[in-house]
Coordinates of C-alpha atoms in Angstrom, one line a residue:
Chain A
M19 CA 100.7 86.1 94.9
S20 CA 98.3 88.9 94.0
S21 CA 99.0 91.9 92.0
H22 CA 99.4 95.1 94.0
L23 CA 99.8 98.5 92.4
F24 CA 99.0 99.1 88.9
R25 CA 99.5 102.2 86.7
P26 CA 96.2 103.2 85.3
Q27 CA 95.6 105.5 82.4
P28 CA 96.1 109.1 83.6
L29 CA 93.0 110.9 84.9
F30 CA 94.7 114.2 84.4
P31 CA 93.0 116.3 83.0
A32 CA 90.1 114.6 81.4
S33 CA 88.6 117.9 80.1
S34 CA 91.7 119.1 78.3
E35 CA 91.8 118.7 74.5
I36 CA 95.6 119.0 74.6
V37 CA 95.9 116.1 76.9
Q38 CA 93.4 114.1 74.9
R39 CA 95.6 114.6 72.0
D40 CA 98.5 113.2 74.0
Y41 CA 97.2 109.7 73.7
S42 CA 98.1 109.7 70.1
F43 CA 101.7 110.5 70.8
R44 CA 104.4 107.9 71.2
L45 CA 107.7 108.0 73.0
S46 CA 110.7 105.7 72.4
A47 CA 109.8 102.1 71.7
A48 CA 110.5 100.9 75.3
T49 CA 108.6 103.7 76.9
A50 CA 105.7 103.4 74.5
V51 CA 105.0 99.9 75.6
A52 CA 104.9 100.9 79.2
R53 CA 103.2 104.3 78.9
P54 CA 101.9 105.0 75.4
W55 CA 100.3 108.3 76.6
F56 CA 103.6 110.0 77.3
P57 CA 104.7 112.6 74.8
C58 CA 108.5 113.3 74.4
H59 CA 110.2 116.6 74.7
R60 CA 109.8 117.5 71.1
Q61 CA 106.2 116.5 71.0
I62 CA 105.6 118.7 74.1
Q63 CA 107.1 121.6 72.2
A64 CA 104.8 120.9 69.3
M65 CA 101.9 120.8 71.8
A66 CA 103.0 124.1 73.3
A67 CA 103.1 125.6 69.8
T68 CA 99.6 124.4 69.0
E69 CA 98.4 125.7 72.4
R70 CA 100.0 129.0 71.7
L71 CA 98.2 129.3 68.4
G72 CA 95.0 128.5 70.1
S73 CA 95.7 131.0 72.8
R74 CA 96.5 133.7 70.3
N75 CA 93.2 133.2 68.7
G76 CA 91.8 134.1 72.1
E77 CA 90.3 130.7 72.8
A78 CA 92.0 130.0 76.1
L79 CA 93.6 133.1 77.6
T80 CA 93.3 134.1 81.2
P81 CA 93.2 137.9 81.9
N82 CA 97.0 137.6 82.7
G83 CA 97.9 136.4 79.2
D84 CA 98.5 132.9 80.7
C85 CA 97.0 130.0 78.9
D86 CA 93.8 128.5 80.1
C87 CA 94.3 125.2 82.0
S88 CA 92.2 122.4 83.2
I89 CA 93.5 122.7 86.7
P90 CA 90.7 124.4 88.5
E91 CA 91.6 127.9 89.8
K92 CA 91.9 128.0 93.5
S93 CA 90.1 130.7 95.4
A94 CA 92.4 133.3 96.9
P95 CA 94.2 131.6 99.8
V96 CA 93.9 132.9 103.3
L97 CA 97.1 134.4 104.7
T98 CA 97.9 133.6 108.3
N99 CA 100.8 134.1 110.7
V100 CA 102.2 130.8 112.1
G101 CA 104.9 131.2 114.7
K102 CA 107.4 133.5 113.2
S103 CA 106.2 132.9 109.7
T104 CA 104.1 135.8 108.5
N105 CA 101.6 135.9 105.6
V106 CA 101.8 132.2 104.7
A107 CA 99.0 130.4 103.0
W108 CA 98.0 126.7 103.1
H109 CA 98.0 125.0 99.7
E110 CA 95.8 122.0 99.5
C111 CA 97.0 119.5 96.8
Q112 CA 94.3 117.4 95.1
V113 CA 96.2 114.2 95.7
G114 CA 95.8 113.7 99.4
K115 CA 96.7 111.1 102.0
L116 CA 93.8 108.8 101.1
E117 CA 94.8 108.6 97.5
K118 CA 98.4 107.8 98.4
Q119 CA 97.2 105.2 100.8
K120 CA 95.2 103.5 98.1
L121 CA 98.2 103.5 95.8
L122 CA 100.4 101.9 98.5
K123 CA 97.7 99.7 99.9
Q124 CA 98.6 100.7 103.5
K125 CA 97.8 103.5 105.9
G126 CA 100.4 106.2 106.8
C127 CA 101.3 106.3 110.4
V128 CA 104.1 107.0 112.8
I129 CA 105.7 104.2 114.9
W130 CA 107.5 106.1 117.6
I131 CA 110.1 103.9 119.3
T132 CA 111.3 105.3 122.6
G133 CA 113.6 103.9 125.3
L134 CA 117.0 104.2 126.8
S135 CA 120.2 104.1 124.8
G136 CA 121.0 100.4 124.2
S137 CA 117.4 99.3 124.6
G138 CA 117.2 98.1 121.0
K139 CA 115.4 101.0 119.3
S140 CA 117.6 101.0 116.1
T141 CA 117.6 97.2 115.9
L142 CA 113.8 97.1 116.2
A143 CA 113.4 100.0 113.7
C144 CA 115.6 98.3 111.1
G145 CA 114.1 94.9 111.6
L146 CA 110.6 96.4 111.2
S147 CA 111.7 98.2 108.1
R148 CA 113.1 95.0 106.7
E149 CA 110.1 92.9 107.5
L150 CA 107.6 95.4 106.2
H151 CA 109.6 95.7 103.0
A152 CA 109.6 92.0 102.6
L153 CA 105.8 92.0 102.9
G154 CA 105.6 94.7 100.3
Y155 CA 104.9 97.7 102.5
L156 CA 106.8 101.1 102.3
S157 CA 108.3 102.3 105.5
Y158 CA 111.0 104.7 106.3
V159 CA 113.2 104.9 109.4
L160 CA 113.9 108.3 111.0
D161 CA 116.8 107.4 113.3
G162 CA 117.6 110.1 116.0
D163 CA 121.3 109.8 115.4
N164 CA 121.0 109.8 111.6
I165 CA 118.8 112.9 111.6
R166 CA 121.5 114.6 113.7
H167 CA 123.8 114.1 110.7
G168 CA 121.6 116.2 108.5
L169 CA 118.4 118.1 109.4
N170 CA 119.3 118.4 113.1
K171 CA 123.0 118.8 112.9
D172 CA 122.6 122.4 114.3
L173 CA 121.2 121.0 117.5
S174 CA 123.2 120.1 120.7
F175 CA 122.0 117.9 123.5
N176 CA 120.9 120.6 125.9
A177 CA 117.3 120.5 127.1
E178 CA 116.1 123.1 124.6
D179 CA 117.8 121.5 121.6
R180 CA 116.6 118.1 122.6
A181 CA 113.1 119.3 122.6
E182 CA 113.6 121.0 119.2
N183 CA 115.2 117.7 117.9
I184 CA 112.1 115.8 118.8
R185 CA 109.7 118.4 117.5
R186 CA 111.4 118.4 114.1
I187 CA 111.5 114.7 113.9
G188 CA 107.8 114.7 114.8
E189 CA 107.1 117.2 112.1
V190 CA 109.0 115.2 109.5
A191 CA 107.4 111.9 110.6
K192 CA 104.0 113.6 110.1
L193 CA 104.9 114.5 106.6
F194 CA 105.9 110.9 105.8
A195 CA 102.7 109.6 107.4
D196 CA 100.8 112.1 105.2
A197 CA 102.6 110.7 102.2
G198 CA 101.1 107.3 103.2
V199 CA 104.4 105.9 104.4
I200 CA 104.7 103.8 107.6
C201 CA 107.3 106.1 109.3
I202 CA 109.4 104.5 112.0
A203 CA 111.0 107.1 114.4
S204 CA 113.6 105.7 116.6
L205 CA 115.0 108.0 119.3
I206 CA 115.5 108.1 123.1
S207 CA 113.0 111.0 123.4
P208 CA 113.2 110.9 127.2
Y209 CA 110.6 113.5 128.1
R210 CA 106.9 112.7 128.1
R211 CA 105.9 116.2 127.1
D212 CA 108.0 116.1 123.9
R213 CA 106.6 112.8 122.8
D214 CA 103.1 113.8 123.6
A215 CA 103.6 117.0 121.6
C216 CA 104.4 114.8 118.6
R217 CA 101.4 112.6 119.3
C218 CA 99.2 115.7 119.2
M219 CA 100.5 116.7 115.8
L220 CA 99.1 113.6 114.2
P221 CA 95.6 112.5 113.4
D222 CA 93.9 110.2 116.0
A223 CA 95.4 106.8 116.4
T224 CA 98.1 107.2 113.8
F225 CA 100.8 107.8 116.5
I226 CA 101.9 104.4 117.7
E227 CA 104.2 104.8 120.7
V228 CA 106.4 101.7 121.3
Y229 CA 108.2 101.8 124.6
L230 CA 111.2 99.5 125.0
D231 CA 111.1 99.1 128.7
I232 CA 114.5 97.4 129.1
P233 CA 116.2 97.8 132.5
L234 CA 119.0 100.3 132.6
E235 CA 121.5 97.6 133.8
V236 CA 120.7 95.5 130.6
C237 CA 121.1 98.6 128.4
E238 CA 124.3 99.6 130.1
S239 CA 125.8 96.1 129.9
R240 CA 125.2 96.1 126.1
D241 CA 126.7 99.6 125.7
A242 CA 127.2 99.1 121.9
K243 CA 128.3 102.6 121.4
G244 CA 130.4 102.9 124.6
L245 CA 128.3 105.9 125.6
Y246 CA 127.4 104.7 129.1
K247 CA 131.1 104.2 129.8
L248 CA 131.7 107.8 128.7
A249 CA 128.8 109.1 130.7
R250 CA 129.9 107.2 133.9
A251 CA 133.3 108.7 133.4
G252 CA 131.7 112.1 133.3
K253 CA 132.8 112.7 129.7
I254 CA 129.2 113.0 128.5
K255 CA 126.9 115.2 130.6
G256 CA 123.1 114.9 130.8
F257 CA 123.1 111.3 129.6
T258 CA 119.6 109.7 129.8
G259 CA 119.5 107.1 132.6
V260 CA 122.8 108.2 134.1
D261 CA 122.5 111.9 135.0
D262 CA 119.3 112.8 133.1
P263 CA 115.9 111.3 133.7
Y264 CA 113.8 109.0 131.4
E265 CA 110.1 109.5 131.7
P266 CA 108.3 106.3 130.7
P267 CA 105.1 106.7 128.7
L268 CA 101.8 106.4 130.6
N269 CA 99.7 105.0 127.8
C270 CA 101.9 103.7 125.1
E271 CA 100.3 101.6 122.3
I272 CA 102.9 98.8 122.5
L273 CA 105.0 97.9 125.5
V274 CA 108.0 95.8 125.0
R275 CA 109.6 94.4 128.3
P276 CA 111.4 91.4 129.5
I277 CA 109.3 88.5 130.6
D278 CA 110.7 86.4 133.5
G279 CA 113.9 88.4 133.1
V280 CA 114.4 87.6 129.5
C281 CA 114.3 90.3 126.9
P282 CA 112.2 89.6 123.8
S283 CA 114.3 89.0 120.7
P284 CA 114.2 91.5 117.8
V285 CA 112.1 88.9 115.9
I286 CA 109.5 88.8 118.6
M287 CA 109.5 92.6 118.9
C288 CA 109.0 93.0 115.2
K289 CA 106.1 90.6 115.1
Q290 CA 104.5 92.3 118.1
V291 CA 104.5 95.7 116.2
I292 CA 103.5 94.2 112.8
S293 CA 100.7 92.3 114.4
Y294 CA 99.5 95.6 116.0
L295 CA 99.6 97.3 112.6
D296 CA 97.7 94.5 111.0
E297 CA 95.0 94.3 113.7
K298 CA 94.5 98.1 113.6
G299 CA 94.1 98.1 109.8
F300 CA 97.3 99.9 108.9
L301 CA 98.4 97.2 106.4
E302 CA 95.5 97.9 104.1
A303 CA 94.2 101.0 102.4
Chain B
M158 CA 97.9 97.4 82.2
S159 CA 100.6 95.6 84.0
S160 CA 100.7 94.6 87.6
H161 CA 103.0 96.8 89.7
L162 CA 103.8 96.0 93.2
F163 CA 103.3 92.7 94.8
R164 CA 103.7 91.4 98.3
P165 CA 106.1 88.4 98.3
Q166 CA 106.5 85.9 101.0
P167 CA 108.6 87.5 103.8
L168 CA 112.4 87.1 103.5
F169 CA 112.8 87.9 107.1
P170 CA 114.7 86.1 108.7
A171 CA 115.1 82.9 106.7
S172 CA 117.4 81.4 109.2
S173 CA 115.2 81.6 112.2
E174 CA 113.3 78.6 113.4
I175 CA 110.8 80.8 115.1
V176 CA 109.9 82.6 112.0
Q177 CA 109.8 79.4 110.0
R178 CA 107.3 78.2 112.5
D179 CA 105.3 81.4 111.8
Y180 CA 104.1 80.1 108.5
S181 CA 101.9 77.5 110.2
F182 CA 100.1 80.2 112.2
R183 CA 96.9 81.7 110.9
L184 CA 95.3 85.1 111.7
S185 CA 91.7 86.1 111.2
A186 CA 90.0 84.7 108.1
A187 CA 90.4 87.9 106.1
T188 CA 94.0 88.4 107.0
A189 CA 94.9 84.8 106.6
V190 CA 93.9 85.0 102.9
A191 CA 96.1 88.0 102.3
R192 CA 99.0 87.1 104.6
P193 CA 98.9 83.6 106.0
W194 CA 102.3 84.0 107.5
F195 CA 101.1 86.6 110.1
P196 CA 100.8 85.4 113.7
C197 CA 98.2 87.2 115.9
H198 CA 99.0 88.8 119.2
R199 CA 98.2 85.7 121.2
Q200 CA 100.3 83.5 118.9
I201 CA 103.2 85.9 119.3
Q202 CA 102.9 85.5 123.1
A203 CA 103.0 81.8 122.6
M204 CA 106.0 82.1 120.4
A205 CA 107.7 84.3 123.0
A206 CA 107.0 81.7 125.6
T207 CA 108.5 79.0 123.4
E208 CA 111.4 81.2 122.7
R209 CA 111.9 81.9 126.4
L210 CA 111.9 78.2 127.2
G211 CA 114.5 77.7 124.5
S212 CA 116.5 80.6 125.9
R213 CA 116.3 79.3 129.4
N214 CA 117.8 76.1 128.1
G215 CA 120.7 78.2 127.1
E216 CA 120.2 77.6 123.4
A217 CA 119.9 81.2 122.2
L218 CA 121.2 83.6 124.9
T219 CA 123.5 86.5 124.2
P220 CA 126.0 87.4 126.9
N221 CA 123.6 90.1 128.1
G222 CA 120.8 87.6 128.8
D223 CA 119.0 88.8 125.7
C224 CA 117.6 86.2 123.3
D225 CA 119.5 85.4 120.2
C226 CA 118.1 86.9 117.0
S227 CA 118.6 86.4 113.4
I228 CA 119.2 90.0 112.8
P229 CA 123.0 90.1 112.3
E230 CA 124.8 92.0 115.1
K231 CA 126.2 95.2 113.9
S232 CA 129.8 96.1 114.6
A233 CA 130.3 98.8 117.1
P234 CA 129.3 102.1 115.5
V235 CA 131.7 104.9 115.0
L236 CA 130.8 108.0 117.0
T237 CA 131.3 111.4 115.4
N238 CA 130.5 115.0 116.1
V239 CA 128.3 116.6 113.5
G240 CA 127.7 120.3 113.9
K241 CA 126.5 120.7 117.4
S242 CA 125.5 117.0 117.8
T243 CA 128.3 115.2 119.7
N244 CA 128.8 111.4 119.9
V245 CA 126.3 110.4 117.2
A246 CA 126.6 107.2 115.2
W247 CA 125.3 106.5 111.7
H248 CA 122.9 103.5 111.7
E249 CA 122.7 101.8 108.3
C250 CA 119.4 100.0 107.8
Q251 CA 119.4 96.9 105.6
V252 CA 116.5 98.1 103.5
G253 CA 118.1 100.8 101.5
K254 CA 117.1 103.2 98.8
L255 CA 117.5 100.7 96.0
E256 CA 115.2 98.2 97.6
K257 CA 112.5 100.9 98.2
Q258 CA 112.9 102.0 94.5
K259 CA 112.3 98.4 93.4
L260 CA 109.2 98.2 95.5
L261 CA 107.9 101.5 94.1
K262 CA 109.2 100.9 90.6
Q263 CA 110.6 104.4 90.4
K264 CA 113.7 106.3 91.5
G265 CA 113.7 108.7 94.4
C266 CA 114.6 112.3 93.5
V267 CA 113.9 115.9 94.3
I268 CA 112.2 118.2 91.9
W269 CA 113.0 121.6 93.1
I270 CA 110.7 124.2 91.7
T271 CA 112.0 127.8 92.1
G272 CA 110.7 131.1 90.9
L273 CA 109.0 134.3 92.0
S274 CA 105.8 134.4 94.0
G275 CA 103.0 134.0 91.6
S276 CA 105.1 132.2 89.0
G277 CA 103.0 129.0 89.3
K278 CA 105.2 126.9 91.6
S279 CA 102.4 125.5 93.7
T280 CA 100.2 124.9 90.7
L281 CA 102.9 123.0 88.9
A282 CA 103.7 121.0 92.1
C283 CA 100.1 120.0 92.6
G284 CA 99.6 119.2 88.9
L285 CA 102.7 117.1 88.9
S286 CA 101.7 115.3 92.0
R287 CA 98.3 114.6 90.5
E288 CA 99.6 113.4 87.2
L289 CA 102.3 111.2 88.8
H290 CA 99.7 109.7 91.1
A291 CA 97.4 109.0 88.1
L292 CA 100.3 107.1 86.5
G293 CA 100.9 105.1 89.6
Y294 CA 103.9 106.9 91.0
L295 CA 104.4 108.0 94.6
S296 CA 105.3 111.7 95.0
Y297 CA 105.1 114.1 97.8
V298 CA 104.9 117.9 97.7
L299 CA 106.9 120.0 100.2
D300 CA 105.3 123.4 99.8
G301 CA 107.3 126.3 101.3
D302 CA 104.2 127.9 102.8
N303 CA 102.9 124.5 104.1
I304 CA 106.2 123.6 105.8
R305 CA 106.1 127.0 107.5
H306 CA 102.9 125.8 109.2
G307 CA 104.8 123.0 110.9
L308 CA 108.5 122.1 110.7
N309 CA 109.6 125.7 109.9
K310 CA 107.0 127.7 111.9
D311 CA 109.8 128.9 114.2
L312 CA 111.5 130.7 111.2
S313 CA 110.9 134.3 110.1
F314 CA 111.6 135.7 106.6
N315 CA 114.9 137.4 107.5
A316 CA 117.9 136.3 105.5
E317 CA 119.3 133.9 108.1
D318 CA 115.9 132.2 108.6
R319 CA 115.2 132.0 104.9
A320 CA 118.5 130.1 104.5
E321 CA 117.6 127.8 107.3
N322 CA 114.1 127.3 105.9
I323 CA 115.6 126.2 102.6
R324 CA 118.3 124.0 104.3
R325 CA 115.6 122.2 106.3
I326 CA 113.4 121.6 103.3
G327 CA 116.4 120.4 101.4
E328 CA 117.2 117.9 104.2
V329 CA 113.6 116.7 104.4
A330 CA 113.5 116.4 100.6
K331 CA 116.7 114.3 100.8
L332 CA 115.0 111.9 103.2
F333 CA 111.9 111.5 100.9
A334 CA 114.2 110.8 97.9
D335 CA 116.1 108.3 100.1
A336 CA 112.7 106.6 100.8
G337 CA 112.3 106.3 97.0
V338 CA 109.7 109.0 96.7
I339 CA 109.6 111.6 94.0
C340 CA 109.7 114.7 96.2
I341 CA 108.5 117.9 94.8
A342 CA 109.8 121.0 96.7
S343 CA 108.0 124.2 95.8
L344 CA 109.4 127.4 97.2
I345 CA 110.7 130.7 96.0
S346 CA 114.2 129.9 97.2
P347 CA 115.6 133.2 95.8
Y348 CA 119.3 132.7 96.5
R349 CA 121.5 130.6 94.3
R350 CA 123.8 129.5 97.2
D351 CA 120.9 128.1 99.2
R352 CA 119.6 126.1 96.3
D353 CA 123.0 124.9 95.4
A354 CA 123.6 123.8 99.0
C355 CA 120.5 121.6 98.6
R356 CA 121.8 120.2 95.3
C357 CA 125.1 119.3 97.0
M358 CA 123.2 117.3 99.7
L359 CA 121.8 114.9 97.1
P360 CA 123.4 112.2 95.0
D361 CA 124.4 113.2 91.5
A362 CA 121.6 114.0 89.1
T363 CA 118.8 113.4 91.6
F364 CA 118.3 117.1 92.2
I365 CA 116.2 118.4 89.4
E366 CA 116.0 122.2 89.5
V367 CA 112.9 123.6 87.7
Y368 CA 113.1 127.3 87.2
L369 CA 109.8 129.1 86.4
D370 CA 111.2 132.1 84.6
I371 CA 108.0 134.1 84.5
P372 CA 108.4 137.9 84.3
L373 CA 107.8 139.9 87.4
E374 CA 105.0 141.9 85.8
V375 CA 103.1 138.7 85.0
C376 CA 103.5 137.3 88.5
E377 CA 102.5 140.6 90.0
S378 CA 99.5 140.9 87.8
R379 CA 98.3 137.5 89.0
D380 CA 99.0 138.3 92.7
A381 CA 96.8 135.4 93.9
K382 CA 97.7 136.0 97.5
G383 CA 97.7 139.8 97.4
L384 CA 101.3 139.8 98.6
Y385 CA 102.7 142.0 95.8
K386 CA 100.1 144.6 96.8
L387 CA 101.2 144.4 100.4
A388 CA 104.9 144.6 99.4
R389 CA 104.4 147.6 97.1
A390 CA 102.5 149.3 100.0
G391 CA 105.5 148.7 102.2
K392 CA 103.6 146.3 104.5
I393 CA 105.9 143.4 103.7
K394 CA 109.6 144.0 103.8
G395 CA 112.2 142.0 101.9
F396 CA 109.7 140.7 99.4
T397 CA 111.4 138.8 96.5
G398 CA 111.2 140.7 93.2
V399 CA 110.1 143.9 95.0
D400 CA 112.8 144.9 97.5
D401 CA 114.8 141.6 97.6
P402 CA 116.6 140.0 94.7
Y403 CA 115.9 136.8 92.9
E404 CA 119.0 135.0 91.7
P405 CA 118.0 132.8 88.7
P406 CA 119.7 129.4 88.4
L407 CA 122.7 129.2 86.1
N408 CA 122.3 125.6 85.1
C409 CA 118.9 124.4 86.0
E410 CA 117.7 121.0 84.6
I411 CA 114.3 122.4 83.4
L412 CA 113.6 125.9 82.3
V413 CA 110.0 127.0 82.0
R414 CA 109.5 130.4 80.3
P415 CA 107.0 132.1 78.1
I416 CA 107.4 131.6 74.4
D417 CA 106.4 134.5 72.2
G418 CA 105.1 136.2 75.3
V419 CA 102.7 133.4 76.2
C420 CA 103.2 131.5 79.5
P421 CA 103.0 127.7 79.2
S422 CA 99.9 126.3 80.8
P423 CA 100.2 124.0 83.8
V424 CA 99.4 121.0 81.6
I425 CA 102.4 121.8 79.4
M426 CA 104.6 122.5 82.4
C427 CA 103.7 119.1 83.9
K428 CA 104.3 117.3 80.7
Q429 CA 107.7 119.0 80.4
V430 CA 108.8 117.8 83.8
I431 CA 107.3 114.3 83.5
S432 CA 108.9 113.8 80.2
Y433 CA 112.3 114.7 81.7
L434 CA 111.7 112.2 84.5
D435 CA 110.8 109.6 82.0
E436 CA 113.8 110.3 79.7
K437 CA 116.2 110.2 82.7
G438 CA 114.9 106.9 84.0
F439 CA 113.3 108.1 87.2
L440 CA 110.0 106.4 86.3
E441 CA 111.5 102.9 86.5
A442 CA 113.4 101.2 89.3

């Protein structure tokens, strides 16, 4: 069993006298053992007072009267218009995806699980999350239904809102991948163009489309949520597979389908995906 | 320097013969050293074949013809209507926030940095992210401007869209906190009701409001993006602090303001926030 992450001495900011002084501070006994370089609130106030004195002597003042700092000044950002958002600038943080990946010892990516209702998307997503966790990897599940309880609760199931639902989940998944997390998106996402739009948002090869190609009759016979029954009774309109089409992926990364009429178990599905992640290098920094 | 994360033997799923068999498989030499329990693609196919044979013998078939699996069957989910989303169910994954926090050795939370344009929000957010990373903690910055390049690019700066902008960032921040990440949201968020709505989304004490109470004249004199100039010239309407109000928090967790007319440096601001996180136990599982 090898060690994984460790908490190194802070690199930030090597050039600052103030922070160099931090190392002589001590917090509470328990914290001091773990992180002897952390000052407490009162010590910070003392540091601030010292800094103010320094500033008053004109040692470290910016033209705005703000104290000097060791965070390099950024050049003036470029303002752009993006969609309906006018005059927005892109702020690049110094801790990027690569650094986060090194910390987590994994590569951020999006595992996009698509298929009919009842095809086993949520089961696979949760199983994957559990297995990855047991192996020490950080993943996060974006479940289509769950996201409709929060971020996307303003969206209905009409065509336009379904597209927007998928777009937003794609954008959020992209943020998680950017944070170095293995993001597992699990939603029907019936239209090819919507899924492909999400693929296009992400850097090459980090969008891993997993298609659960389970026959409609199998999914309908499971009907864990009773939705097919409602759809067949006409109580839900536009239900994928019943009165709305499902467009299968043309080039998905992972295809899950019955062999000799037998659906693979969740265990096998999980192994198939994790093996893919391993072979493609996502399970190392 | 203590070890941090480690990758234990997989717990998943202890009861399954198939997975118990996995431990005898070996991947490529490099992978085998790190994770000897991982089967490769071909081995998975062999496992699937074995499993199919077992299934065909009627040992492990569900009534749907699907193979048995060691992932416990969930009870039928309860369908609800949430906003415009009808018939959606909540899927609870077995790896929850607590497990992720243990993995990361930190507690997920949202650091919500609010203040005028030019008050130093992005600088503080990036500095915090850098310092937390250097200490071995996983954080992620949701920058208001950056999110308007993706998730929120369909939103303008009118009152309704500003509220929606903040609601969505709040919802995304909640997801990151749920993933165990220290999420740093950096956006003007001028209205109290919008910020308080985000606070209400999150579990108690995990919404940490940081108010950069920097005088308008200081922010305007910085004007790194040239936005105040544009606003004063009437080229941007509804600009916070110029022709749109900023409502300061009434009970923020962390207040950053000048002392004796001198603004605290980014270093001091970072230390102030990290010290708070440390004292409140967010920097341990």
